[in-house]
PDB file of N, CA and C in Angstrom:
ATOM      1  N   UNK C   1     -25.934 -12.215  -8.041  1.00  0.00           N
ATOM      2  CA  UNK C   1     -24.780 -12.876  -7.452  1.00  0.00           C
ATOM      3  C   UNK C   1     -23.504 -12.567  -8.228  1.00  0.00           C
ATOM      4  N   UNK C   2     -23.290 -12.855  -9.404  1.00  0.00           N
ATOM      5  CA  UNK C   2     -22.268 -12.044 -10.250  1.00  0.00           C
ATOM      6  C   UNK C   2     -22.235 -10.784 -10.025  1.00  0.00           C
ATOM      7  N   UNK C   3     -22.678  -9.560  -9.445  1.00  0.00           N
ATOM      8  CA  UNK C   3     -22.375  -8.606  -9.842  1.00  0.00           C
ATOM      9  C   UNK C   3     -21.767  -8.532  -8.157  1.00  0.00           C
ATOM     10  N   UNK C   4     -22.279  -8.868  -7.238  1.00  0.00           N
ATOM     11  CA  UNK C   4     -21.361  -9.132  -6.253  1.00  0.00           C
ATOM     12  C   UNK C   4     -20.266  -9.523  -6.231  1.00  0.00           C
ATOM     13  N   UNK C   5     -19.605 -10.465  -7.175  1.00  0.00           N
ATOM     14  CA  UNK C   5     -18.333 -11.611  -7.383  1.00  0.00           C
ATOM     15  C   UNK C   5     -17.379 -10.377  -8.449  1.00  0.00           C
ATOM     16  N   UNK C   6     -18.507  -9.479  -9.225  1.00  0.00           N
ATOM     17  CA  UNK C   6     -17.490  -8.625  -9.813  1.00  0.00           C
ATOM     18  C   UNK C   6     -16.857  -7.344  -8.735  1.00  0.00           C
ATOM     19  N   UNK C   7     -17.724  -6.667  -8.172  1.00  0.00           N
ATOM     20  CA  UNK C   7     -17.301  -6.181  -7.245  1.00  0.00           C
ATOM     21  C   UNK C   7     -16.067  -6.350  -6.393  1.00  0.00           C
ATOM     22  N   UNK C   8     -16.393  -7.606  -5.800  1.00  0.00           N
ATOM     23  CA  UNK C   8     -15.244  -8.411  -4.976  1.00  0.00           C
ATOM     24  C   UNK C   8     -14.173  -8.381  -5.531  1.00  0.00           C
ATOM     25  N   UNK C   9     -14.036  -8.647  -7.070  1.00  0.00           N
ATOM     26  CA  UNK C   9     -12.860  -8.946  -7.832  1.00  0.00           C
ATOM     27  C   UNK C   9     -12.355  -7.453  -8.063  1.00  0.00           C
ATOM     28  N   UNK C  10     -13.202  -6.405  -8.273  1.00  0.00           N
ATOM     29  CA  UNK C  10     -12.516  -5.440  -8.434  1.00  0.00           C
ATOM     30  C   UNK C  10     -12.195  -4.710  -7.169  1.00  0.00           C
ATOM     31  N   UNK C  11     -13.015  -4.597  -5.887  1.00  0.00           N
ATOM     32  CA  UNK C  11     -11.682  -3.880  -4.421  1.00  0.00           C
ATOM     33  C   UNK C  11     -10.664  -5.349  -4.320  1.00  0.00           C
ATOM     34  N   UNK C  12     -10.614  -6.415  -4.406  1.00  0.00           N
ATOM     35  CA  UNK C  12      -9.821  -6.566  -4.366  1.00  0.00           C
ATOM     36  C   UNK C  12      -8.646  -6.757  -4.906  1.00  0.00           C
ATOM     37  N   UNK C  13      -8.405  -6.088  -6.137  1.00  0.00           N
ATOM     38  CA  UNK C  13      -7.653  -5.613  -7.317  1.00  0.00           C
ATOM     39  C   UNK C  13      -7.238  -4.512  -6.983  1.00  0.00           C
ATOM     40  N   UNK C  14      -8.537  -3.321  -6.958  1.00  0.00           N
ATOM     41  CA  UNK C  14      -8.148  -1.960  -5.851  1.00  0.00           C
ATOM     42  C   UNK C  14      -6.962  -2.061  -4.361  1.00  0.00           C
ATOM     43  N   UNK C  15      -7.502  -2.703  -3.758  1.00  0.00           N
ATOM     44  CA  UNK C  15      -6.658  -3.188  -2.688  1.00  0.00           C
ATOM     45  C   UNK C  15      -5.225  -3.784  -2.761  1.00  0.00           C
ATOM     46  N   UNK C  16      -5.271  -4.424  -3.876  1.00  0.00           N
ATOM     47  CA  UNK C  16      -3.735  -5.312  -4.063  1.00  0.00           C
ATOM     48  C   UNK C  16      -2.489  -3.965  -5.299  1.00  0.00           C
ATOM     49  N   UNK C  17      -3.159  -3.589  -5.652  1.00  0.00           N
ATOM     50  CA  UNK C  17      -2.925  -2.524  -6.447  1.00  0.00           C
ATOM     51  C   UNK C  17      -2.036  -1.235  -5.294  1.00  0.00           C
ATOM     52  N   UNK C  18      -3.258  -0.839  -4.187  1.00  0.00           N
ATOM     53  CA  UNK C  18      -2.543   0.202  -2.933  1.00  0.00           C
ATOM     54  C   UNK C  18      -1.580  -0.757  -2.235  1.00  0.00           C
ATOM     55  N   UNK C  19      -1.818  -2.279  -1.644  1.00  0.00           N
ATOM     56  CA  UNK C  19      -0.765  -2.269  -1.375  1.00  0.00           C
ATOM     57  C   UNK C  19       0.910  -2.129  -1.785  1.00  0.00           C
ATOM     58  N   UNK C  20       0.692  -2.692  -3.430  1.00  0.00           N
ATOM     59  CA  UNK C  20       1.898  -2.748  -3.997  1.00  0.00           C
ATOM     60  C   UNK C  20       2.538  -1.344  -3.984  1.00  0.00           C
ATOM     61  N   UNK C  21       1.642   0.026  -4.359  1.00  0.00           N
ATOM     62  CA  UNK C  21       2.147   1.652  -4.050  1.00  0.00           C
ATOM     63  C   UNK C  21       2.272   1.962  -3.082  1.00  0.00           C
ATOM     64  N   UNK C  22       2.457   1.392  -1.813  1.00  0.00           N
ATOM     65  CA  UNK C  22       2.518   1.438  -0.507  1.00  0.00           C
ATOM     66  C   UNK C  22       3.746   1.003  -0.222  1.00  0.00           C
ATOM     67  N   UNK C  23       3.784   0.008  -0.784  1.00  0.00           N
ATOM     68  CA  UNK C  23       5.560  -1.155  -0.265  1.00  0.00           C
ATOM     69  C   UNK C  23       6.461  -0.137  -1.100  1.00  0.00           C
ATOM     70  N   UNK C  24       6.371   0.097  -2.727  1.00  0.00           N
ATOM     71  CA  UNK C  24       7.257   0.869  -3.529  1.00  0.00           C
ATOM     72  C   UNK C  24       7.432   1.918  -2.233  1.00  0.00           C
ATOM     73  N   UNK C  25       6.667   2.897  -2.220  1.00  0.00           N
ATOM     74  CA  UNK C  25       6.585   4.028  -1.326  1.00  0.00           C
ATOM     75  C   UNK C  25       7.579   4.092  -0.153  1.00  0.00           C
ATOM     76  N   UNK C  26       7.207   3.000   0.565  1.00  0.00           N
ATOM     77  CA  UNK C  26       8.093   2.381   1.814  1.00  0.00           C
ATOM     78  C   UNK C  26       9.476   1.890   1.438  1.00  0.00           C
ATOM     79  N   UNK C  27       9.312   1.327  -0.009  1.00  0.00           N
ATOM     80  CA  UNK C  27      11.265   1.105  -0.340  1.00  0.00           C
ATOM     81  C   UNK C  27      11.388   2.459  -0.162  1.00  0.00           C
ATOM     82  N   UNK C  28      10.788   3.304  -1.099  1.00  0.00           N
ATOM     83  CA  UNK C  28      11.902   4.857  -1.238  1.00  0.00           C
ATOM     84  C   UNK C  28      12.190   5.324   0.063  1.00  0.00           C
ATOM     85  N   UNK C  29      11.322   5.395   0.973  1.00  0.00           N
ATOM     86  CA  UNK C  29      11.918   6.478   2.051  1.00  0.00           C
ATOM     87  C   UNK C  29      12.728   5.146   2.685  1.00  0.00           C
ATOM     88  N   UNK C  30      12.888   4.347   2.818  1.00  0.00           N
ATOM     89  CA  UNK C  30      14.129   3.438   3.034  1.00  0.00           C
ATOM     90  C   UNK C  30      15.027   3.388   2.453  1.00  0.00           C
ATOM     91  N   UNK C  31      15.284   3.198   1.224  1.00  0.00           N
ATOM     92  CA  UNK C  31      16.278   3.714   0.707  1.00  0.00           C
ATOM     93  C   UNK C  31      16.614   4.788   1.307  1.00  0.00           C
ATOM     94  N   UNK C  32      16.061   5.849   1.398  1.00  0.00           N
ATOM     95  CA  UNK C  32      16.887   7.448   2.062  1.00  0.00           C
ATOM     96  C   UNK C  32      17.240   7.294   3.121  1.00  0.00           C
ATOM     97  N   UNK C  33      16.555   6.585   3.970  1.00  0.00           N
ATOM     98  CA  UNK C  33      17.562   6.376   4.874  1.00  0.00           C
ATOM     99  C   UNK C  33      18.603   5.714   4.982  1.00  0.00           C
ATOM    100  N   UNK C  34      18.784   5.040   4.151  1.00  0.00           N
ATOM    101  CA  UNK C  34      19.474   3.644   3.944  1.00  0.00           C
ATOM    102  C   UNK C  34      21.188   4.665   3.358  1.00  0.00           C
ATOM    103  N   UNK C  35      20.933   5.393   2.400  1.00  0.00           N
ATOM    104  CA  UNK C  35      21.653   6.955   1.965  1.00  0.00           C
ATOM    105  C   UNK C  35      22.588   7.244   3.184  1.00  0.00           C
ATOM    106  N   UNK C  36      21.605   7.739   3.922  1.00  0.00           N
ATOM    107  CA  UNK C  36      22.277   8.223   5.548  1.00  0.00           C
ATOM    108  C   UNK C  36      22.718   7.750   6.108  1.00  0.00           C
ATOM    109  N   UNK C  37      22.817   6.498   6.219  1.00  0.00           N
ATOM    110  CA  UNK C  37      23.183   5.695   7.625  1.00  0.00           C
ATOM    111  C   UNK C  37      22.210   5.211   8.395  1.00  0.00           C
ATOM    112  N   UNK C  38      21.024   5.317   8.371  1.00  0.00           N
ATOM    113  CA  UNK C  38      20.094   5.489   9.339  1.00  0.00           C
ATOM    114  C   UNK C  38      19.136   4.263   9.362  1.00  0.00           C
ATOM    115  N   UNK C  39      19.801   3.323   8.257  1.00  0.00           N
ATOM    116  CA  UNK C  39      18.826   1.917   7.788  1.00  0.00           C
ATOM    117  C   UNK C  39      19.796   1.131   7.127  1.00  0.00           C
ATOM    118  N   UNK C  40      19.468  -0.210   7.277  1.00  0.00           N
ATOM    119  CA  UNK C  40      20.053  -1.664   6.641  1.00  0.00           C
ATOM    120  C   UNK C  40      19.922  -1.338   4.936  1.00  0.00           C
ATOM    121  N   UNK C  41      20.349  -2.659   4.462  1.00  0.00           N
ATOM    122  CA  UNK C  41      19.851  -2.949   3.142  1.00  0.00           C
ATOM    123  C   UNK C  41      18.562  -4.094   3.603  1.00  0.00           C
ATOM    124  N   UNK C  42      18.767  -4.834   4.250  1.00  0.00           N
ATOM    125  CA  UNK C  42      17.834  -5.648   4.921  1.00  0.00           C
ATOM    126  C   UNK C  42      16.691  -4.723   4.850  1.00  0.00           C
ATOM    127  N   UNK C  43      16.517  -3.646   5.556  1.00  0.00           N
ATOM    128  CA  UNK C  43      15.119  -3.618   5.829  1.00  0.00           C
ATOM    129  C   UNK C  43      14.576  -2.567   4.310  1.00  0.00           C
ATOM    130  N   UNK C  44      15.564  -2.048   3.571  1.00  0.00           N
ATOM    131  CA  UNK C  44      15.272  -1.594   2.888  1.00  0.00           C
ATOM    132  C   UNK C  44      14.307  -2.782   1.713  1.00  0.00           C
ATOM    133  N   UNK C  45      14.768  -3.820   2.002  1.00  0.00           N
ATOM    134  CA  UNK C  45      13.880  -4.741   1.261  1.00  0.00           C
ATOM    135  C   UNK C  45      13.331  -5.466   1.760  1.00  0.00           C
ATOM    136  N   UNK C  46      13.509  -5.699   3.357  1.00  0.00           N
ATOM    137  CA  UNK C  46      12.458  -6.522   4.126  1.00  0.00           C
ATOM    138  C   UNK C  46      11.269  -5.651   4.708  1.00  0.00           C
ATOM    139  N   UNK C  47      11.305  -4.456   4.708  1.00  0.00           N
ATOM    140  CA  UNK C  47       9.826  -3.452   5.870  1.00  0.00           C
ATOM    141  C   UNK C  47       8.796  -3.691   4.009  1.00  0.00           C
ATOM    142  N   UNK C  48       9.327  -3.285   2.743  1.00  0.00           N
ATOM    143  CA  UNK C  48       8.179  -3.536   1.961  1.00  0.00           C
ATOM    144  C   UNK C  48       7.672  -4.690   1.524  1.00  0.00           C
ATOM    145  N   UNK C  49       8.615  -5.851   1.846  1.00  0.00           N
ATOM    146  CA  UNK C  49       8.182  -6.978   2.200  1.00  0.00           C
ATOM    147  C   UNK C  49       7.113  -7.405   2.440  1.00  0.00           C
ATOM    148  N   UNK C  50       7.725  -7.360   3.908  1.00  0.00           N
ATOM    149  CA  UNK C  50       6.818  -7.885   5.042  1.00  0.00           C
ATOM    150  C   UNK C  50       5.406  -6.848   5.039  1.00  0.00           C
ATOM    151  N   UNK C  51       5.450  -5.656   4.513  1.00  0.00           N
ATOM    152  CA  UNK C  51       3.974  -5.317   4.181  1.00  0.00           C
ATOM    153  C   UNK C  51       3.459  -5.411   3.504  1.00  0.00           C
ATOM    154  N   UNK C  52       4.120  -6.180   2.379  1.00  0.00           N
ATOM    155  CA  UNK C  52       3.445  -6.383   1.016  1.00  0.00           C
ATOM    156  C   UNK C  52       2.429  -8.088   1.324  1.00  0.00           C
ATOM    157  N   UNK C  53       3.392  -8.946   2.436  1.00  0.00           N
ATOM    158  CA  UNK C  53       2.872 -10.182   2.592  1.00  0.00           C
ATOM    159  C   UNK C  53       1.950 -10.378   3.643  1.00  0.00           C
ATOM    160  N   UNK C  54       1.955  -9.403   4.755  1.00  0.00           N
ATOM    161  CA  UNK C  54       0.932  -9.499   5.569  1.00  0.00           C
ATOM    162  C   UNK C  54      -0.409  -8.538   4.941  1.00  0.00           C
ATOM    163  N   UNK C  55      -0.081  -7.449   4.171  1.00  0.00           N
ATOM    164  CA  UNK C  55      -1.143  -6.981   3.244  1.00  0.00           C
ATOM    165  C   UNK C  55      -1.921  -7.928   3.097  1.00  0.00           C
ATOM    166  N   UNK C  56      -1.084  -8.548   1.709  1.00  0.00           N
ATOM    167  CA  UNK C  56      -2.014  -9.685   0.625  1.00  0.00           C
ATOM    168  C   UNK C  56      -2.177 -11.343   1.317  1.00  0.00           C
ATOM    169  N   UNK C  57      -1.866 -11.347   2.593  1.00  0.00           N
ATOM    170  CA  UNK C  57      -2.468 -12.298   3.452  1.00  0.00           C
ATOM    171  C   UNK C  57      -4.135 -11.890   4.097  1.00  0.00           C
ATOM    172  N   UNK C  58      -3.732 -10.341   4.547  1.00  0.00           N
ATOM    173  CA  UNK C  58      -5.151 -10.086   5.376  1.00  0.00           C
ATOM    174  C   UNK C  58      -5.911  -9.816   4.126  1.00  0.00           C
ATOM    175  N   UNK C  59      -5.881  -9.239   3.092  1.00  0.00           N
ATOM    176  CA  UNK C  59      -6.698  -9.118   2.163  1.00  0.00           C
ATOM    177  C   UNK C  59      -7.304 -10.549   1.607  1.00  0.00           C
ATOM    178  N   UNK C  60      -6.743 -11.811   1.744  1.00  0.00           N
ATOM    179  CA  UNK C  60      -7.627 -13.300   1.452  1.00  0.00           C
ATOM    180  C   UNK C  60      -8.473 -13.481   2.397  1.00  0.00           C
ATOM    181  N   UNK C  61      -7.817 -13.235   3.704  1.00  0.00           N
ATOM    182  CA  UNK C  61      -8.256 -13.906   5.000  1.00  0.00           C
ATOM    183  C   UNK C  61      -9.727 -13.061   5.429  1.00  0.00           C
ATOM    184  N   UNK C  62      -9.671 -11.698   5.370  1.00  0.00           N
ATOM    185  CA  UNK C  62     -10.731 -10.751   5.323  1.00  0.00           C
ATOM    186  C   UNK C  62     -11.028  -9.880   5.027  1.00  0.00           C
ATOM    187  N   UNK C  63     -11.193 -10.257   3.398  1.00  0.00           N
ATOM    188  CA  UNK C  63     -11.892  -9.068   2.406  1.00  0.00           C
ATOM    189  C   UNK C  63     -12.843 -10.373   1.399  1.00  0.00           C
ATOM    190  N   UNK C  64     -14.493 -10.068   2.018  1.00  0.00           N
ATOM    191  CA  UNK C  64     -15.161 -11.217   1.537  1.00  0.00           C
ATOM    192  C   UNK C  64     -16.110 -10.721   0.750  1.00  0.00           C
ATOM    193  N   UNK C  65     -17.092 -11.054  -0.006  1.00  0.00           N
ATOM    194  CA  UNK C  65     -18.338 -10.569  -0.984  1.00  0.00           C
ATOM    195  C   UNK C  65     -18.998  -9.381  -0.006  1.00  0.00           C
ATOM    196  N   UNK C  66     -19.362  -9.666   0.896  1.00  0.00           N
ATOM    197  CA  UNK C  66     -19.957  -8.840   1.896  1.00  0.00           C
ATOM    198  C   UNK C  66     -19.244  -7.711   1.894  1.00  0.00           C
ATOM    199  N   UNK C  67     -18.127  -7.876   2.509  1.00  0.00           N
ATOM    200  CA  UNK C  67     -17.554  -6.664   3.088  1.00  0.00           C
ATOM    201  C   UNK C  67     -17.116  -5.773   1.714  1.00  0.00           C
ATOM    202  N   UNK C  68     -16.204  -6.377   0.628  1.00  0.00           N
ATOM    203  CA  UNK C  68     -16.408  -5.712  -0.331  1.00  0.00           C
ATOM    204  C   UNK C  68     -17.229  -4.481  -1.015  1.00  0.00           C
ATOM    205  N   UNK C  69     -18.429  -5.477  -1.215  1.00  0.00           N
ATOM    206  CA  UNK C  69     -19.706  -4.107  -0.987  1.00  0.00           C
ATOM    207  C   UNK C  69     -19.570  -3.354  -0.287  1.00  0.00           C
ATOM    208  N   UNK C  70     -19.479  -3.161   0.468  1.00  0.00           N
ATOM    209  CA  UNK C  70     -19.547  -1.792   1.839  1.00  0.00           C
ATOM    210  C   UNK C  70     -18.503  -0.775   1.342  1.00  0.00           C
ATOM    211  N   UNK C  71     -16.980  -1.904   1.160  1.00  0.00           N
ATOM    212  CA  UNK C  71     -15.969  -1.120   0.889  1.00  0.00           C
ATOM    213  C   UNK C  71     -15.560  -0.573  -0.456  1.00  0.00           C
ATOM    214  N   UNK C  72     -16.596  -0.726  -1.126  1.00  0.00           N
ATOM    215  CA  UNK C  72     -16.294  -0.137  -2.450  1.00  0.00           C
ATOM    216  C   UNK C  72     -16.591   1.570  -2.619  1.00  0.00           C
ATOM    217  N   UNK C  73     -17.059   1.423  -1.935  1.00  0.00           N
ATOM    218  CA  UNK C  73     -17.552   3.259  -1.962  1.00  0.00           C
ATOM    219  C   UNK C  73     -16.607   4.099  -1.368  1.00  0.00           C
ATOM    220  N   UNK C  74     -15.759   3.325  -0.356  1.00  0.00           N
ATOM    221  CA  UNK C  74     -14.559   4.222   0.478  1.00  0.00           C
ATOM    222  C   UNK C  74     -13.572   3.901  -0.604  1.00  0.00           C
ATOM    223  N   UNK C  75     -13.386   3.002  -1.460  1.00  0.00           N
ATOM    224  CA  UNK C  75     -11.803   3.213  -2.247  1.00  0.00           C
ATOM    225  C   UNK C  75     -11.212   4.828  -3.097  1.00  0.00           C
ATOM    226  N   UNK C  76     -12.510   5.601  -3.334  1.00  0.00           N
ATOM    227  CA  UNK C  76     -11.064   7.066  -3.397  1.00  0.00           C
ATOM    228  C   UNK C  76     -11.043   7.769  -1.979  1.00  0.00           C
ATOM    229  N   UNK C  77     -11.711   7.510  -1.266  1.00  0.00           N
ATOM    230  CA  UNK C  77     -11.102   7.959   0.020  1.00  0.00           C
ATOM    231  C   UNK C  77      -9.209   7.148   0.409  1.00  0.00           C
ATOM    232  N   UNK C  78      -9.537   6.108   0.225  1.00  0.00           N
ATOM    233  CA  UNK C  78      -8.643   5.167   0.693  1.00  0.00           C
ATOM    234  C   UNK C  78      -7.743   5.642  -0.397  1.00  0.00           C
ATOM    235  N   UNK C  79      -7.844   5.924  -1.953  1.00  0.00           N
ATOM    236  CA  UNK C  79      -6.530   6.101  -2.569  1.00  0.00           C
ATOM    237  C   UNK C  79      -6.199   7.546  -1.825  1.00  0.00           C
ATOM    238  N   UNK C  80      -6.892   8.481  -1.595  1.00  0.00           N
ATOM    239  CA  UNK C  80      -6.326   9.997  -1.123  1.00  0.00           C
ATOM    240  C   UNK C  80      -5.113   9.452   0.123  1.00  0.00           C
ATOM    241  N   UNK C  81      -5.358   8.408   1.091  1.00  0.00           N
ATOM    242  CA  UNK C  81      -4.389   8.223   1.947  1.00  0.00           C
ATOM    243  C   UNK C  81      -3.781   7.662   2.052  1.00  0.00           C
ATOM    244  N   UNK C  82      -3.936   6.943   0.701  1.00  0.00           N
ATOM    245  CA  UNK C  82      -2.567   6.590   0.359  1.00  0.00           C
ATOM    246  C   UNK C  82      -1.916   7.265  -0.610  1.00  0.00           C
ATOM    247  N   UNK C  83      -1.948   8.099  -1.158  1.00  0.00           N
ATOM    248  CA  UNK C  83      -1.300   9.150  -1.861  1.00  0.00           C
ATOM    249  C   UNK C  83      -0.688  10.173  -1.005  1.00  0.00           C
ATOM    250  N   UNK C  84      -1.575  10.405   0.352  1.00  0.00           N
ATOM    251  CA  UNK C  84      -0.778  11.213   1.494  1.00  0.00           C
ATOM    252  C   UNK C  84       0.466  10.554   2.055  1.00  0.00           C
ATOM    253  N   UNK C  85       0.324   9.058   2.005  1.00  0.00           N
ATOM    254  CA  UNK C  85       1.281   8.407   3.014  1.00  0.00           C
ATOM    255  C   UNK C  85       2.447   7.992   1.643  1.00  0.00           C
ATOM    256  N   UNK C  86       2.426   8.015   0.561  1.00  0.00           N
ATOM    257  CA  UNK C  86       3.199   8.017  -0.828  1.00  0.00           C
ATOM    258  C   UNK C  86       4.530   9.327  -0.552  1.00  0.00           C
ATOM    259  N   UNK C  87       3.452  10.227  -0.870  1.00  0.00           N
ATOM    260  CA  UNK C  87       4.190  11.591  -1.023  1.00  0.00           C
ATOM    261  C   UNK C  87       4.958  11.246   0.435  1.00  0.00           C
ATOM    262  N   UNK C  88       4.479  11.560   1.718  1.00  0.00           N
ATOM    263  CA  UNK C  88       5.568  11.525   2.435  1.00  0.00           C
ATOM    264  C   UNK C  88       6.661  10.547   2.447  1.00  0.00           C
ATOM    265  N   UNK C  89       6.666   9.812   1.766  1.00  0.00           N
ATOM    266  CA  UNK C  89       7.681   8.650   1.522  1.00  0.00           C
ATOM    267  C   UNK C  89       8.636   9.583   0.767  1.00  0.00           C
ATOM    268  N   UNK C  90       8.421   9.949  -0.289  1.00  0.00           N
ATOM    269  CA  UNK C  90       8.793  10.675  -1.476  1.00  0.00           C
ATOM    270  C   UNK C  90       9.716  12.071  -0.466  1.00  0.00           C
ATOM    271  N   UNK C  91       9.061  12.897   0.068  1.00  0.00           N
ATOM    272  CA  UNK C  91       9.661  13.638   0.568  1.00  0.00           C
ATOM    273  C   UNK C  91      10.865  13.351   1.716  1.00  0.00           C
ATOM    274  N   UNK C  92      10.648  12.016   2.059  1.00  0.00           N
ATOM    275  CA  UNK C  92      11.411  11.786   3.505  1.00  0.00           C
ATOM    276  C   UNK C  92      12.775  11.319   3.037  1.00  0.00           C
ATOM    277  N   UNK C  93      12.419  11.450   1.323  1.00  0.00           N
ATOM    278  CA  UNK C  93      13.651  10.391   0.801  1.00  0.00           C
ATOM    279  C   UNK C  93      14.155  11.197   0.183  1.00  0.00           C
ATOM    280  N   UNK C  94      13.389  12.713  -0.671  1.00  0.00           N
ATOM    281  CA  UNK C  94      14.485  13.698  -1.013  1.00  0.00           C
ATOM    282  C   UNK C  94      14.953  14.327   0.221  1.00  0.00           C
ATOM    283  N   UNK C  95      14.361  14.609   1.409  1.00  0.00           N
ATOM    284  CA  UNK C  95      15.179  14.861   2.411  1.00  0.00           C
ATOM    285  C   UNK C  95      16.359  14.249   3.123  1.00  0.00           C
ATOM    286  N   UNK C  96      16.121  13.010   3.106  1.00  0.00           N
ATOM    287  CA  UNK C  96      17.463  12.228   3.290  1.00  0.00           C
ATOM    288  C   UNK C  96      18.621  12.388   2.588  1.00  0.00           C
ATOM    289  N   UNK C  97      18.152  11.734   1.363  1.00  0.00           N
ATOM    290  CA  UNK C  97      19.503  12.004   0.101  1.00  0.00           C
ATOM    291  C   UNK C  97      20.096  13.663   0.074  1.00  0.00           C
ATOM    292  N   UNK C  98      19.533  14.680   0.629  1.00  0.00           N
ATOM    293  CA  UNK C  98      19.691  16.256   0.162  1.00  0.00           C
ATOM    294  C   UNK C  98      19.332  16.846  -0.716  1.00  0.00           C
ATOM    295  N   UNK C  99      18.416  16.813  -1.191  1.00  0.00           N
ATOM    296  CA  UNK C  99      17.569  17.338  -2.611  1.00  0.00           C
ATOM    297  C   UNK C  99      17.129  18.695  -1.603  1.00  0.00           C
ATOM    298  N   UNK C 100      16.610  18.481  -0.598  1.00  0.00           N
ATOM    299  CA  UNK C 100      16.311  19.943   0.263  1.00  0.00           C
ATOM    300  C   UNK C 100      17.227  19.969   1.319  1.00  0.00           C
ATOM    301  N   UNK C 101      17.729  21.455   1.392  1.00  0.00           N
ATOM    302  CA  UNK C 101      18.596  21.437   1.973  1.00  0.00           C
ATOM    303  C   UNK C 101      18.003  21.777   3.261  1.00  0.00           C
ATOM    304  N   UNK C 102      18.146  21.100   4.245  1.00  0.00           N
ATOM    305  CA  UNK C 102      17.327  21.465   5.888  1.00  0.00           C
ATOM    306  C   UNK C 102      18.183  21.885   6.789  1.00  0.00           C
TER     307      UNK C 102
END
């Protein structure tokens, strides 16, 4: 039973961990747009927000001992896509600001 409860504690550490590199991620390419014209200051701090709080809402509501287990074996899958969906943040925001010239 403990080694279940450790589990649990660690995807969902894993989990709270991607969301927080997810919201950062989502400021930057907001910010770039934000650069352009093309975005608020509002949402530049409300879109990582609001995914940071409905994240770490659905992660209480349903991420349980059970499911945990299952999902522990997909977390470096799950960091690879979020490292895909990172970088494009990263790029959408040196493209905005002009770091590449397009």
């Amino acid at each position: 039973m403990e080694q279940r409860q450790e589990v649990f504690q660690r995807v969902r550490k894993h989990f709270t961990l991607m969301l927080a590199i997810k919201c950062l991620g989502s400021m930057l390419g907001q910010i770039g747009l934000w650069k352009t014209g093309e975005s608020t200051l509002v949402l530049v701090v409300g879109l990582p927000l609001f995914i940071f709080l409905v994240g770490n809402y659905l992660i209480k509501i349903k991420l349980t001992e059970e499911r945990a287990v299952k999902l522990s074996k997909y977390i470096p899958l799950l960091y690879c896509f979020l490292v895909l969906a990172v970088v494009g943040n990263i790029m959408s925001f040196l493209v905005k600001i002009g770091f590449f010239k397009v």
